[in-house]
Amino acid sequence: MYRYDQYDLTLLEQRTAQFRDQVVRRLSGALSEEEFLPLRLQNGLYHQRHAYMLRVAIPYGTLSSAQLRVLAEIADRWDRGYGHFTTRQNIQFNWIRLEDAPDIMDRLAEAEMHAIQTSGNVVRNITTEHFAGVAADEVLDPRPLAEILRQWSTMNPEFTFLPRKFKIAISASTTDRAAVKAHDVGLYLYRDERGEPMLRVLVGGGLGRTPMLGVVIREALPWRHLTTYVEAVLRVYNRHGRRDNKYKARIKILVQSLGAEPFAAEVEREWALIKDSPATITQAEYRRVAAFFALPPYADQAGPDAADVAARQAGNPEFARWCRRNVHPHKVAGYASVTLSTKPGMAAPPGDVSSAQMRAVADWADQYGFGEVRVSHEQNLILPDVRRQDLHALWQAAEAHALATANIGLLTDVIACPGGDYCSLANARSIPVAQAIQARFQDLDYLHDLGGLTLNISGCVNACGHHHLGNIGILGVDKNGEEWYQVTLGGRQGAAAAIGKVIGRAFRAEEMPEVIERIVATFVAHRHGDEPFSDTVQRIGLAPFKERVYALAGEQP
Ligand code: HEM
Ligand code: SF4
């Protein structure tokens, strides 16, 4: 993975020293809260319902085992022993004291981590596939380009005061595991017929109160123009974005109001001015960065080990189930990628991982892989390179740490924002609803029979839990000071992304497990063979679901 050079280190040292001084001045009263606010937000420090919250960047979701141990240390020394992994592959600490924040920043910097640009109207953490570089179905490794974009966007003076936050995702698989279409700029990396890496550029995706999927504005952009092209997009946005209205300030609104074609034309005009400038990525620069992502020294593991795994599965249905859902094909024979579920149900809210679990995962990354861990936008942790012969041992270890729930991609693999338990913007809580549903669907055999089914929960319209993209989406709404939940159906993530539709009036928290059960029962009643949930919804529409759900109270939807 990428290692910092002297420039990176100097930049972080200077930034943490500057931030320490800002905190000291705030604590002494020399800076008012109003003056301090933009300074802390530049460093990922929010003020939430109970305490300060620190969001630490995990560039394209990649961590070393050593970095994960530092996150565990931060959780223990300065928080309450856990962290929350988010849908943008970052980690948040919820119980930070302001006076500790500079020490935490220093500790992060020592481990080549930081919280810069994890909030504010800037280019946020660049996200990508959690199986980047190792997935069997990947066309190319997106990480070198993600890293180049990261370096280009970090403290880029031209883009530190954008009209609104700006999110970029890049994917290089045909399935798209990075929710590319829900980003301000979405990038698909592919090879053209001559084998040259090319980019398809989408703009104007985003969730929040006006959910939209990105539209393609450029096909076949040669990879070396990545930064100049994205720069042109940002310049057009910077020039025309609606700074006068926070709710209309995202690029999606601009693209919608200008129209995708005129927007693209303006980007092309802007790009013509900087295309082939020194900012164009050279072969040498690409190679330099790509060298950090060179394949680790895989051993030839093919053959008998695979048979061993098969034999163990035959004798152990639980292990077999875990292999089916949580183990993913690797591009190198004899290896697999493993998803460790952070969704055991009542034991922990989605995405929450304790320091003990973090340390265990770091140890497994060293023991069974090459010291690397990934964070998925589904808020799970991934060990990218596990020898197949070690799968059984890893499974047992993960079981002991409540990280082996065999539910990846299933109904209980709930994606949820922290909601009203932590977030001061929330209309309703997310975590208790997630847990009540998880508790209702504990029968793993039944869940496996239902097949892939995504459930996403957000505590307000900001959509941090990507509820629009869930096959079933739940949105917390406020009705006269009470918590209610609106349900959407038909959302999808991935290459065939779709935004879900609201089914009718909202429900009370205690109704939610029953509502989900009725939705699932309707699916089971109409399903053809092994059809996935989202295909059934697409085929039969919302009406049968509405009928069944609202029959509950004998009411009209
Ligand atoms: C301190 C707590 C948080 C605050 C104050 C916050 C605030 C916001 C706001 C205001 C938006 C709407 C932006 C817009 O549409 O213009 C938003 C969107 C979003 N946030 Fe959060 N958020 C928080 C925590 C989280 C967490 C925990 C996650 C992941 C679990 C997350 C991921 C996202 C995502 C994915 C979006 C929507 C995607 C988009 O439209 O770009 N945020 N957040
Ligand atoms: S969706 Fe709303 S409640 Fe949930 S984290 Fe985002 S801002 Fe907070």
Coordinates of C-alpha atoms and ligand atoms in Angstrom, one line a residue:
M1 CA 0.0 0.0 0.0
Y2 CA 1.0 3.6 -0.4
R3 CA 3.7 4.9 2.0
Y4 CA 4.2 8.5 2.8
D5 CA 7.3 10.3 1.6
Q6 CA 8.9 13.4 3.1
Y7 CA 6.4 15.8 1.5
D8 CA 3.5 13.9 3.0
L9 CA 5.1 13.8 6.4
T10 CA 6.0 17.4 6.5
L11 CA 2.5 18.4 5.4
L12 CA 1.0 16.4 8.2
E13 CA 3.4 17.7 10.8
Q14 CA 2.7 21.3 9.9
R15 CA -1.0 20.7 9.8
T16 CA -1.1 19.0 13.2
A17 CA 1.0 21.8 14.8
Q18 CA -1.3 24.4 13.3
F19 CA -4.4 22.5 14.6
R20 CA -2.8 22.2 18.1
D21 CA -2.4 25.9 18.2
Q22 CA -6.0 26.5 17.1
V23 CA -7.3 24.1 19.8
V24 CA -5.2 25.9 22.5
R25 CA -6.6 29.2 21.4
R26 CA -10.2 27.9 21.4
L27 CA -9.7 26.4 24.9
S28 CA -8.3 29.7 26.2
G29 CA -11.2 31.6 24.7
A30 CA -9.0 33.5 22.2
L31 CA -11.1 31.9 19.4
S32 CA -14.9 31.9 19.6
E33 CA -16.8 28.8 18.7
E34 CA -17.8 30.6 15.5
E35 CA -14.2 31.3 14.5
F36 CA -13.1 27.8 15.5
L37 CA -15.9 26.0 13.6
P38 CA -14.3 26.1 10.1
L39 CA -10.9 25.3 11.5
R40 CA -12.1 22.1 13.2
L41 CA -14.2 21.0 10.3
Q42 CA -11.1 21.3 8.1
N43 CA -9.7 18.6 10.4
G44 CA -12.7 16.3 10.5
L45 CA -13.8 17.4 14.0
Y46 CA -17.6 17.7 14.3
H47 CA -19.7 18.5 17.4
Q48 CA -22.3 15.9 17.8
R49 CA -25.2 15.2 20.2
H50 CA -23.0 14.3 23.2
A51 CA -19.4 15.1 22.3
Y52 CA -16.9 15.9 19.6
M53 CA -16.7 13.4 16.8
L54 CA -13.6 12.8 14.8
R55 CA -13.7 11.4 11.3
V56 CA -10.5 9.8 10.2
A57 CA -9.8 9.3 6.5
I58 CA -9.1 5.8 5.3
P59 CA -8.0 6.5 1.7
Y60 CA -9.9 4.3 -0.7
G61 CA -10.7 2.1 2.3
T62 CA -7.2 0.6 2.7
L63 CA -5.4 0.2 6.0
S64 CA -2.3 -1.6 7.1
S65 CA -2.5 -3.8 10.2
A66 CA -0.3 -1.3 12.0
Q67 CA -2.7 1.5 11.2
L68 CA -5.7 -0.5 12.4
R69 CA -3.8 -1.1 15.7
V70 CA -3.3 2.7 16.0
L71 CA -7.1 3.2 15.5
A72 CA -7.6 0.6 18.3
E73 CA -5.2 2.5 20.5
I74 CA -7.1 5.8 19.8
A75 CA -10.4 4.1 20.7
D76 CA -9.0 2.9 24.0
R77 CA -7.0 6.0 25.0
W78 CA -9.3 8.7 23.9
D79 CA -12.7 7.3 23.1
R80 CA -14.9 4.5 24.6
G81 CA -13.1 1.5 23.2
Y82 CA -14.7 1.4 19.7
G83 CA -15.0 3.1 16.4
H84 CA -17.6 3.4 13.7
F85 CA -16.8 2.5 10.1
T86 CA -18.8 4.5 7.6
T87 CA -20.4 4.2 4.2
R88 CA -17.5 6.3 2.8
Q89 CA -14.9 3.9 4.1
N90 CA -13.8 6.2 6.9
I91 CA -13.8 5.7 10.7
Q92 CA -15.5 7.9 13.2
F93 CA -14.8 8.2 16.9
N94 CA -17.8 9.5 18.8
W95 CA -16.6 10.5 22.2
I96 CA -13.6 12.8 21.7
R97 CA -12.6 15.5 24.1
L98 CA -11.5 18.7 22.3
E99 CA -8.3 18.9 24.4
D100 CA -7.3 15.5 23.3
A101 CA -7.8 16.1 19.6
P102 CA -4.3 17.4 18.9
D103 CA -2.7 14.4 20.5
I104 CA -4.9 12.1 18.5
M105 CA -3.9 14.0 15.3
D106 CA -0.2 13.5 16.2
R107 CA -0.8 9.8 16.8
L108 CA -2.5 9.5 13.5
A109 CA 0.3 11.4 11.7
E110 CA 2.9 9.0 13.2
A111 CA 0.9 6.2 11.5
E112 CA 0.5 8.0 8.2
M113 CA -3.1 8.9 8.8
H114 CA -5.1 12.1 9.3
A115 CA -8.5 13.6 9.3
I116 CA -7.9 16.3 6.7
Q117 CA -10.8 16.9 4.3
T118 CA -13.0 14.4 6.0
S119 CA -15.6 17.2 6.3
G120 CA -16.2 20.6 4.9
N121 CA -16.8 21.8 1.3
V122 CA -13.9 20.0 -0.2
V123 CA -13.0 16.8 -2.1
R124 CA -13.7 14.1 0.5
N125 CA -12.1 10.7 0.9
I126 CA -11.8 9.0 -2.5
T127 CA -13.6 5.7 -2.3
T128 CA -13.2 2.6 -4.3
E129 CA -13.8 -1.2 -4.5
H130 CA -13.0 -2.9 -1.3
F131 CA -11.6 -5.8 -3.3
A132 CA -9.5 -3.5 -5.4
G133 CA -6.4 -5.2 -6.8
V134 CA -7.5 -8.7 -5.7
A135 CA -11.0 -9.4 -7.1
A136 CA -11.3 -12.1 -9.6
D137 CA -13.7 -10.0 -11.7
E138 CA -11.6 -6.9 -11.7
V139 CA -10.5 -5.4 -15.0
L140 CA -7.7 -3.3 -13.5
D141 CA -6.5 -2.1 -10.1
P142 CA -8.1 1.3 -9.4
R143 CA -5.9 2.1 -6.4
P144 CA -3.0 3.8 -8.1
L145 CA -5.3 6.3 -9.8
A146 CA -7.3 6.7 -6.5
E147 CA -4.0 7.5 -4.8
I148 CA -3.0 10.0 -7.5
L149 CA -6.4 11.7 -7.1
R150 CA -5.9 11.7 -3.4
Q151 CA -2.6 13.5 -3.7
W152 CA -4.0 15.9 -6.2
S153 CA -7.0 16.7 -4.0
T154 CA -5.4 16.9 -0.6
M155 CA -5.1 20.6 0.4
N156 CA -5.4 21.6 -3.2
P157 CA -5.7 25.4 -2.7
E158 CA -8.0 25.8 -5.7
F159 CA -10.6 23.5 -4.2
T160 CA -10.7 24.2 -0.5
F161 CA -13.9 26.3 -0.7
L162 CA -16.2 24.5 -3.0
P163 CA -19.9 25.3 -3.0
R164 CA -20.5 22.0 -1.1
K165 CA -18.9 18.7 -0.2
F166 CA -17.5 16.7 -3.1
K167 CA -17.3 13.0 -3.3
I168 CA -15.5 10.9 -5.8
A169 CA -15.6 7.1 -6.3
I170 CA -13.7 4.9 -8.7
S171 CA -14.5 1.4 -9.7
A172 CA -12.8 -1.1 -12.0
S173 CA -15.1 -4.1 -11.9
T174 CA -18.1 -4.7 -14.0
T175 CA -20.3 -5.1 -10.9
D176 CA -19.3 -1.8 -9.2
R177 CA -18.9 -2.3 -5.5
A178 CA -18.2 1.4 -4.9
A179 CA -21.7 3.0 -5.4
V180 CA -20.0 5.0 -8.2
K181 CA -23.3 6.4 -9.5
A182 CA -24.2 8.0 -6.2
H183 CA -21.1 10.3 -6.3
D184 CA -20.5 13.8 -7.4
V185 CA -17.9 12.4 -9.8
G186 CA -18.0 8.7 -10.5
L187 CA -15.3 7.0 -12.5
Y188 CA -15.3 3.6 -14.2
L189 CA -11.9 2.3 -15.2
Y190 CA -11.9 -0.2 -18.0
R191 CA -9.7 -1.3 -20.9
D192 CA -10.5 -0.4 -24.5
E193 CA -10.2 -2.9 -27.3
R194 CA -6.4 -2.3 -27.5
G195 CA -6.0 -2.9 -23.8
E196 CA -5.4 0.7 -22.9
P197 CA -6.9 1.8 -19.6
M198 CA -9.7 4.3 -20.1
L199 CA -12.2 6.1 -17.9
R200 CA -15.9 6.6 -18.1
V201 CA -16.7 9.8 -16.3
L202 CA -20.0 10.4 -14.6
V203 CA -21.1 13.5 -12.8
G204 CA -24.0 14.7 -10.7
G205 CA -24.8 11.7 -8.6
G206 CA -25.5 12.1 -4.9
L207 CA -28.1 11.1 -2.3
G208 CA -29.3 13.5 0.4
R209 CA -32.6 15.2 0.1
T210 CA -32.6 15.2 -3.8
P211 CA -31.2 11.8 -4.7
M212 CA -29.8 11.4 -8.2
L213 CA -27.7 9.0 -10.1
G214 CA -24.7 10.4 -12.1
V215 CA -24.8 10.7 -15.8
V216 CA -22.0 9.9 -18.2
I217 CA -20.3 13.1 -19.5
R218 CA -17.2 11.5 -21.0
E219 CA -16.4 8.1 -22.4
A220 CA -12.9 6.7 -23.1
L221 CA -10.9 9.3 -21.3
P222 CA -7.3 8.1 -21.3
W223 CA -6.1 7.5 -17.7
R224 CA -3.3 10.0 -17.9
H225 CA -5.9 12.8 -18.2
L226 CA -7.7 11.8 -15.0
T227 CA -6.5 14.7 -12.9
T228 CA -6.8 17.5 -15.5
Y229 CA -10.3 16.3 -16.4
V230 CA -11.5 16.1 -12.9
E231 CA -10.0 19.5 -12.3
A232 CA -12.0 20.9 -15.3
V233 CA -15.2 19.4 -13.7
L234 CA -14.4 21.0 -10.4
R235 CA -13.7 24.4 -12.0
V236 CA -17.0 24.4 -13.8
Y237 CA -18.7 23.5 -10.5
N238 CA -16.7 26.0 -8.5
R239 CA -17.8 28.7 -11.0
H240 CA -21.5 28.0 -11.2
G241 CA -22.4 26.0 -8.1
R242 CA -25.3 27.5 -6.1
R243 CA -23.4 29.0 -3.1
D244 CA -26.5 31.0 -2.3
N245 CA -28.5 28.0 -1.3
K246 CA -27.0 25.1 0.7
Y247 CA -29.8 22.7 -0.4
K248 CA -29.1 23.4 -4.1
A249 CA -25.3 23.6 -3.9
R250 CA -24.3 20.1 -4.9
I251 CA -23.1 19.5 -8.4
K252 CA -26.1 17.3 -9.1
I253 CA -28.3 20.4 -9.0
L254 CA -26.0 22.2 -11.4
V255 CA -25.9 19.4 -13.8
Q256 CA -29.6 19.1 -13.7
S257 CA -30.2 22.8 -14.2
L258 CA -27.6 23.3 -17.0
G259 CA -28.4 19.9 -18.6
A260 CA -25.8 17.2 -18.8
E261 CA -24.7 18.1 -22.4
P262 CA -24.1 21.8 -21.9
F263 CA -22.4 20.9 -18.6
A264 CA -20.1 18.4 -20.4
A265 CA -19.4 21.0 -23.2
E266 CA -18.3 23.5 -20.6
V267 CA -16.1 20.9 -19.0
E268 CA -14.5 20.1 -22.3
R269 CA -13.9 23.9 -22.9
E270 CA -12.3 24.2 -19.6
W271 CA -10.3 21.0 -20.1
A272 CA -8.9 22.2 -23.4
L273 CA -7.1 24.9 -21.5
I274 CA -5.3 22.5 -19.1
K275 CA -5.2 19.3 -21.2
D276 CA -1.6 18.2 -21.8
S277 CA -0.4 20.7 -19.1
P278 CA 2.3 19.5 -16.7
A279 CA -0.6 18.1 -14.5
T280 CA -1.1 15.3 -17.0
I281 CA -0.1 12.0 -15.4
T282 CA 3.1 10.7 -16.8
Q283 CA 3.9 7.0 -17.3
A284 CA 6.7 7.5 -14.8
E285 CA 4.4 8.9 -12.1
Y286 CA 1.9 6.2 -12.7
R287 CA 4.6 3.6 -12.3
R288 CA 5.9 5.2 -9.2
V289 CA 2.6 5.2 -7.5
A290 CA 1.5 1.8 -8.9
A291 CA 4.7 0.3 -7.4
F292 CA 3.2 0.8 -4.0
F293 CA 0.3 -1.5 -5.0
A294 CA 2.4 -4.2 -6.6
L295 CA 1.1 -7.7 -5.9
P296 CA 2.4 -9.2 -2.6
P297 CA 4.5 -12.4 -2.8
Y298 CA 1.7 -14.9 -3.2
A299 CA 2.7 -18.5 -2.9
D300 CA 1.4 -21.1 -5.2
Q301 CA -1.4 -22.5 -3.2
A302 CA -3.5 -24.2 -5.8
G303 CA -4.3 -27.9 -5.6
P304 CA -4.8 -29.9 -2.4
D305 CA -5.7 -27.0 -0.2
A306 CA -8.8 -26.3 -2.2
A307 CA -9.9 -29.8 -1.7
D308 CA -9.3 -29.4 2.0
V309 CA -11.6 -26.4 2.2
A310 CA -14.3 -28.3 0.3
A311 CA -14.0 -31.3 2.7
R312 CA -14.3 -29.0 5.8
Q313 CA -17.3 -27.4 4.3
A314 CA -18.9 -30.7 3.7
G315 CA -18.6 -31.6 7.3
N316 CA -19.6 -28.3 8.7
P317 CA -22.7 -26.5 7.4
E318 CA -21.9 -23.3 9.4
F319 CA -18.5 -23.0 7.9
A320 CA -19.9 -23.8 4.5
R321 CA -22.5 -21.0 4.9
W322 CA -19.8 -18.6 5.9
C323 CA -17.7 -19.6 2.8
R324 CA -20.7 -19.0 0.6
R325 CA -21.5 -15.5 1.8
N326 CA -18.3 -14.1 3.3
V327 CA -15.5 -15.6 1.1
H328 CA -14.9 -14.0 -2.3
P329 CA -13.0 -15.2 -5.4
H330 CA -9.5 -13.9 -5.6
K331 CA -7.5 -13.3 -8.8
V332 CA -4.7 -15.6 -7.5
A333 CA -5.4 -19.3 -7.2
G334 CA -5.3 -20.6 -3.7
Y335 CA -6.3 -17.3 -2.2
A336 CA -9.6 -15.7 -1.2
S337 CA -10.8 -12.3 0.2
V338 CA -12.8 -12.6 3.4
T339 CA -15.5 -10.1 4.6
L340 CA -15.7 -9.9 8.4
S341 CA -19.3 -8.9 9.2
T342 CA -19.7 -6.0 11.7
K343 CA -23.4 -6.9 11.8
P344 CA -23.8 -9.6 14.5
G345 CA -27.2 -8.1 15.5
M346 CA -27.9 -6.9 19.0
A347 CA -24.3 -7.3 20.0
A348 CA -23.2 -4.2 18.0
P349 CA -24.6 -1.5 15.8
P350 CA -23.7 -1.8 12.1
G351 CA -20.2 -0.6 11.5
D352 CA -19.2 -0.5 15.1
V353 CA -15.9 -2.3 15.9
S354 CA -14.3 -2.6 19.3
S355 CA -10.6 -2.0 19.9
A356 CA -10.2 -5.7 20.8
Q357 CA -11.8 -6.7 17.5
M358 CA -9.6 -4.2 15.6
R359 CA -6.5 -5.8 17.2
A360 CA -7.7 -9.2 16.3
V361 CA -8.4 -8.2 12.7
A362 CA -4.9 -6.7 12.5
D363 CA -3.4 -9.9 13.8
W364 CA -5.3 -12.0 11.3
A365 CA -4.2 -9.6 8.5
D366 CA -0.6 -10.4 9.4
Q367 CA -1.0 -14.0 10.1
Y368 CA -3.2 -15.0 7.2
G369 CA -2.4 -12.2 4.7
F370 CA 0.1 -9.5 3.9
G371 CA -0.8 -7.1 6.7
E372 CA -3.6 -5.3 4.8
V373 CA -7.2 -4.6 5.8
R374 CA -10.0 -3.0 3.8
V375 CA -13.2 -1.1 4.8
S376 CA -16.2 -1.7 2.6
H377 CA -18.9 0.9 2.1
E378 CA -21.3 -1.6 3.6
Q379 CA -19.4 -0.9 6.8
N380 CA -17.6 -4.3 7.0
L381 CA -14.0 -5.2 7.2
I382 CA -12.2 -7.2 4.6
L383 CA -9.1 -9.3 4.6
P384 CA -8.1 -9.2 1.0
D385 CA -5.5 -12.0 0.8
V386 CA -6.3 -15.1 2.8
R387 CA -4.8 -18.5 1.9
R388 CA -7.7 -20.8 1.2
Q389 CA -6.0 -23.4 3.5
D390 CA -6.3 -20.9 6.4
L391 CA -10.0 -20.1 5.9
H392 CA -11.2 -22.6 8.5
A393 CA -8.8 -21.3 11.1
L394 CA -9.7 -17.7 10.3
W395 CA -13.4 -18.5 10.5
Q396 CA -12.9 -20.0 14.0
A397 CA -11.0 -17.0 15.2
A398 CA -13.5 -14.6 13.7
E399 CA -16.3 -16.6 15.4
A400 CA -14.7 -16.0 18.8
H401 CA -14.7 -12.3 18.1
A402 CA -18.3 -12.0 16.8
L403 CA -17.0 -11.1 13.4
A404 CA -18.0 -14.2 11.5
T405 CA -21.8 -13.7 11.0
A406 CA -22.5 -15.3 7.7
N407 CA -24.7 -12.6 6.4
I408 CA -22.8 -10.6 3.8
G409 CA -25.3 -9.1 1.3
L410 CA -28.2 -10.6 3.2
L411 CA -31.1 -8.8 5.0
T412 CA -29.3 -8.5 8.4
D413 CA -26.1 -7.0 6.8
V414 CA -27.8 -3.7 7.5
I415 CA -26.2 -0.4 6.5
A416 CA -27.0 2.3 9.0
C417 CA -25.9 5.7 9.9
P418 CA -25.5 6.5 13.6
G419 CA -28.9 8.3 13.6
G420 CA -30.4 10.0 16.6
D421 CA -28.3 8.1 19.1
Y422 CA -25.3 10.3 18.1
C423 CA -26.1 12.6 15.3
S424 CA -27.5 16.0 16.0
L425 CA -29.1 16.3 12.5
A426 CA -31.1 13.1 13.0
N427 CA -34.9 13.0 12.8
A428 CA -35.0 9.5 14.2
R429 CA -32.8 6.8 15.6
S430 CA -31.3 4.2 13.2
I431 CA -29.5 1.8 15.5
P432 CA -32.5 0.4 17.5
V433 CA -34.5 -0.1 14.2
A434 CA -31.6 -1.9 12.6
Q435 CA -31.3 -4.1 15.7
A436 CA -35.0 -4.9 16.0
I437 CA -35.0 -6.0 12.4
Q438 CA -31.8 -8.0 12.8
A439 CA -33.4 -9.7 15.9
R440 CA -36.5 -10.6 14.0
F441 CA -34.5 -12.3 11.2
Q442 CA -32.1 -14.4 13.1
D443 CA -32.6 -17.7 11.3
L444 CA -29.6 -17.8 9.0
D445 CA -31.0 -20.7 7.0
Y446 CA -34.0 -18.6 6.2
L447 CA -31.9 -15.5 5.4
H448 CA -29.7 -17.6 3.0
D449 CA -32.9 -18.8 1.3
L450 CA -34.0 -15.2 0.7
G451 CA -30.7 -14.5 -1.0
G452 CA -29.1 -11.1 -1.6
L453 CA -31.2 -8.4 -0.1
T454 CA -29.9 -5.0 1.0
L455 CA -31.4 -3.0 3.8
N456 CA -30.2 0.6 4.4
I457 CA -31.2 3.0 7.1
S458 CA -30.7 6.7 7.4
G459 CA -31.8 8.8 10.4
C460 CA -32.6 11.8 8.2
V461 CA -32.8 13.1 4.6
N462 CA -29.0 13.5 4.4
A463 CA -28.9 9.8 3.5
C464 CA -25.6 8.9 5.2
G465 CA -26.9 5.3 5.3
H466 CA -27.6 5.3 1.5
H467 CA -31.2 4.4 2.1
H468 CA -32.2 5.3 -1.4
L469 CA -29.9 2.6 -2.7
G470 CA -31.2 -0.2 -0.4
N471 CA -33.5 -2.8 -1.9
I472 CA -35.4 -1.9 1.2
G473 CA -34.7 1.6 2.4
I474 CA -35.7 3.1 5.7
L475 CA -35.6 6.9 6.3
G476 CA -36.2 8.4 9.7
V477 CA -38.7 11.3 9.6
D478 CA -40.0 13.6 12.2
K479 CA -43.7 14.0 12.8
N480 CA -44.6 16.5 15.5
G481 CA -41.5 15.7 17.4
E482 CA -42.0 11.9 17.1
E483 CA -39.8 9.4 15.3
W484 CA -41.4 7.8 12.2
Y485 CA -39.9 5.7 9.4
Q486 CA -40.6 5.9 5.7
V487 CA -40.0 2.9 3.6
T488 CA -38.6 2.8 0.0
L489 CA -38.4 -0.3 -2.2
G490 CA -36.6 -1.0 -5.4
G491 CA -33.3 0.7 -4.7
R492 CA -30.1 -0.9 -6.0
Q493 CA -26.5 -0.3 -5.7
G494 CA -23.8 -1.3 -8.2
A495 CA -23.7 -1.1 -12.0
A496 CA -27.5 -1.2 -12.3
A497 CA -28.0 1.3 -9.5
A498 CA -31.6 2.6 -8.9
I499 CA -33.2 4.9 -6.4
G500 CA -36.0 3.3 -4.3
K501 CA -39.6 4.6 -4.3
V502 CA -41.6 5.4 -1.2
I503 CA -44.4 2.9 -0.6
G504 CA -46.7 5.1 1.5
R505 CA -47.2 6.6 4.9
A506 CA -44.5 6.2 7.5
F507 CA -44.4 3.8 10.4
R508 CA -43.6 3.8 14.1
A509 CA -40.4 2.2 15.2
E510 CA -42.2 -0.7 16.8
E511 CA -44.0 -1.5 13.6
M512 CA -40.8 -1.8 11.6
P513 CA -39.9 -5.5 12.1
E514 CA -43.5 -6.5 11.1
V515 CA -43.4 -4.2 8.1
I516 CA -40.1 -5.8 6.9
E517 CA -41.5 -9.2 7.6
R518 CA -44.5 -8.5 5.4
I519 CA -42.4 -7.1 2.6
V520 CA -40.3 -10.3 2.7
A521 CA -43.4 -12.5 2.8
T522 CA -44.7 -10.7 -0.3
F523 CA -41.4 -11.3 -2.0
V524 CA -41.4 -15.0 -1.1
A525 CA -45.0 -15.3 -2.4
H526 CA -44.1 -13.8 -5.8
R527 CA -40.6 -14.9 -6.3
H528 CA -39.7 -17.0 -9.3
G529 CA -37.2 -19.7 -8.3
D530 CA -34.0 -18.2 -6.9
E531 CA -34.8 -14.7 -8.1
P532 CA -33.2 -11.9 -6.1
F533 CA -35.4 -9.6 -4.2
S534 CA -34.7 -6.5 -6.3
D535 CA -35.6 -8.4 -9.5
T536 CA -38.9 -9.5 -8.0
V537 CA -39.6 -5.9 -7.0
Q538 CA -38.8 -4.7 -10.5
R539 CA -41.0 -7.4 -12.1
I540 CA -44.1 -7.0 -9.9
G541 CA -43.9 -3.4 -8.9
L542 CA -44.8 -1.9 -5.6
A543 CA -48.5 -2.6 -5.5
P544 CA -48.4 -6.1 -4.0
F545 CA -46.0 -4.9 -1.3
K546 CA -48.2 -1.9 -0.4
E547 CA -51.3 -4.1 -0.2
R548 CA -49.7 -6.5 2.2
V549 CA -48.0 -3.9 4.4
Y550 CA -50.9 -1.6 4.8
A551 CA -53.4 -4.4 5.2
L552 CA -51.9 -4.4 8.7
A553 CA -54.2 -1.6 9.8
G554 CA -56.8 -2.1 7.1
E555 CA -55.8 1.2 5.7
Q556 CA -55.0 2.7 2.3
P557 CA -51.3 3.3 1.6
Ligands
HEM1 C1 -21.2 13.7 12.4 C2 -22.1 13.0 11.8 C3 -22.6 13.3 10.4 C4 -23.0 14.5 9.9 C5 -23.2 15.8 10.6 C6 -23.3 14.2 8.5 C7 -23.8 15.2 7.7 C8 -24.3 14.9 6.4 C9 -25.0 15.8 5.6 C10 -25.4 17.2 6.0 C11 -25.2 15.2 4.4 C12 -26.0 15.8 3.2 C13 -25.1 16.4 2.3 C14 -25.8 17.0 1.1 O1 -26.6 16.3 0.4 O2 -25.5 18.1 0.7 C15 -24.6 13.9 4.5 C16 -24.6 13.0 3.5 C17 -23.9 11.8 3.5 N1 -23.1 11.4 4.6 FE1 -23.1 12.1 6.4 N2 -23.1 12.9 8.3 C18 -22.6 12.3 9.4 C19 -22.2 11.0 9.5 C20 -22.1 10.2 8.5 C21 -21.9 8.8 8.6 C22 -21.7 8.1 10.0 C23 -21.9 8.3 7.4 C24 -21.8 6.8 7.1 C25 -22.3 5.9 7.8 C26 -22.0 9.4 6.5 C27 -22.0 9.3 5.1 C28 -22.7 10.1 4.3 C29 -23.1 9.8 3.0 C30 -22.8 8.5 2.2 C31 -23.9 10.8 2.5 C32 -24.8 10.9 1.3 C33 -24.2 10.8 0.0 C34 -24.2 12.1 -0.8 O3 -25.3 12.7 -1.1 O4 -23.1 12.5 -1.1 N3 -22.2 10.5 7.2 N4 -24.1 13.8 5.7
SF4_2 S1 -28.4 10.5 7.7 FE1 -28.9 12.2 9.1 S2 -29.0 11.1 11.1 FE2 -27.8 9.8 9.8 S3 -25.7 10.4 10.2 FE3 -26.4 11.5 8.3 S4 -27.0 13.4 9.1 FE4 -27.0 12.1 10.9

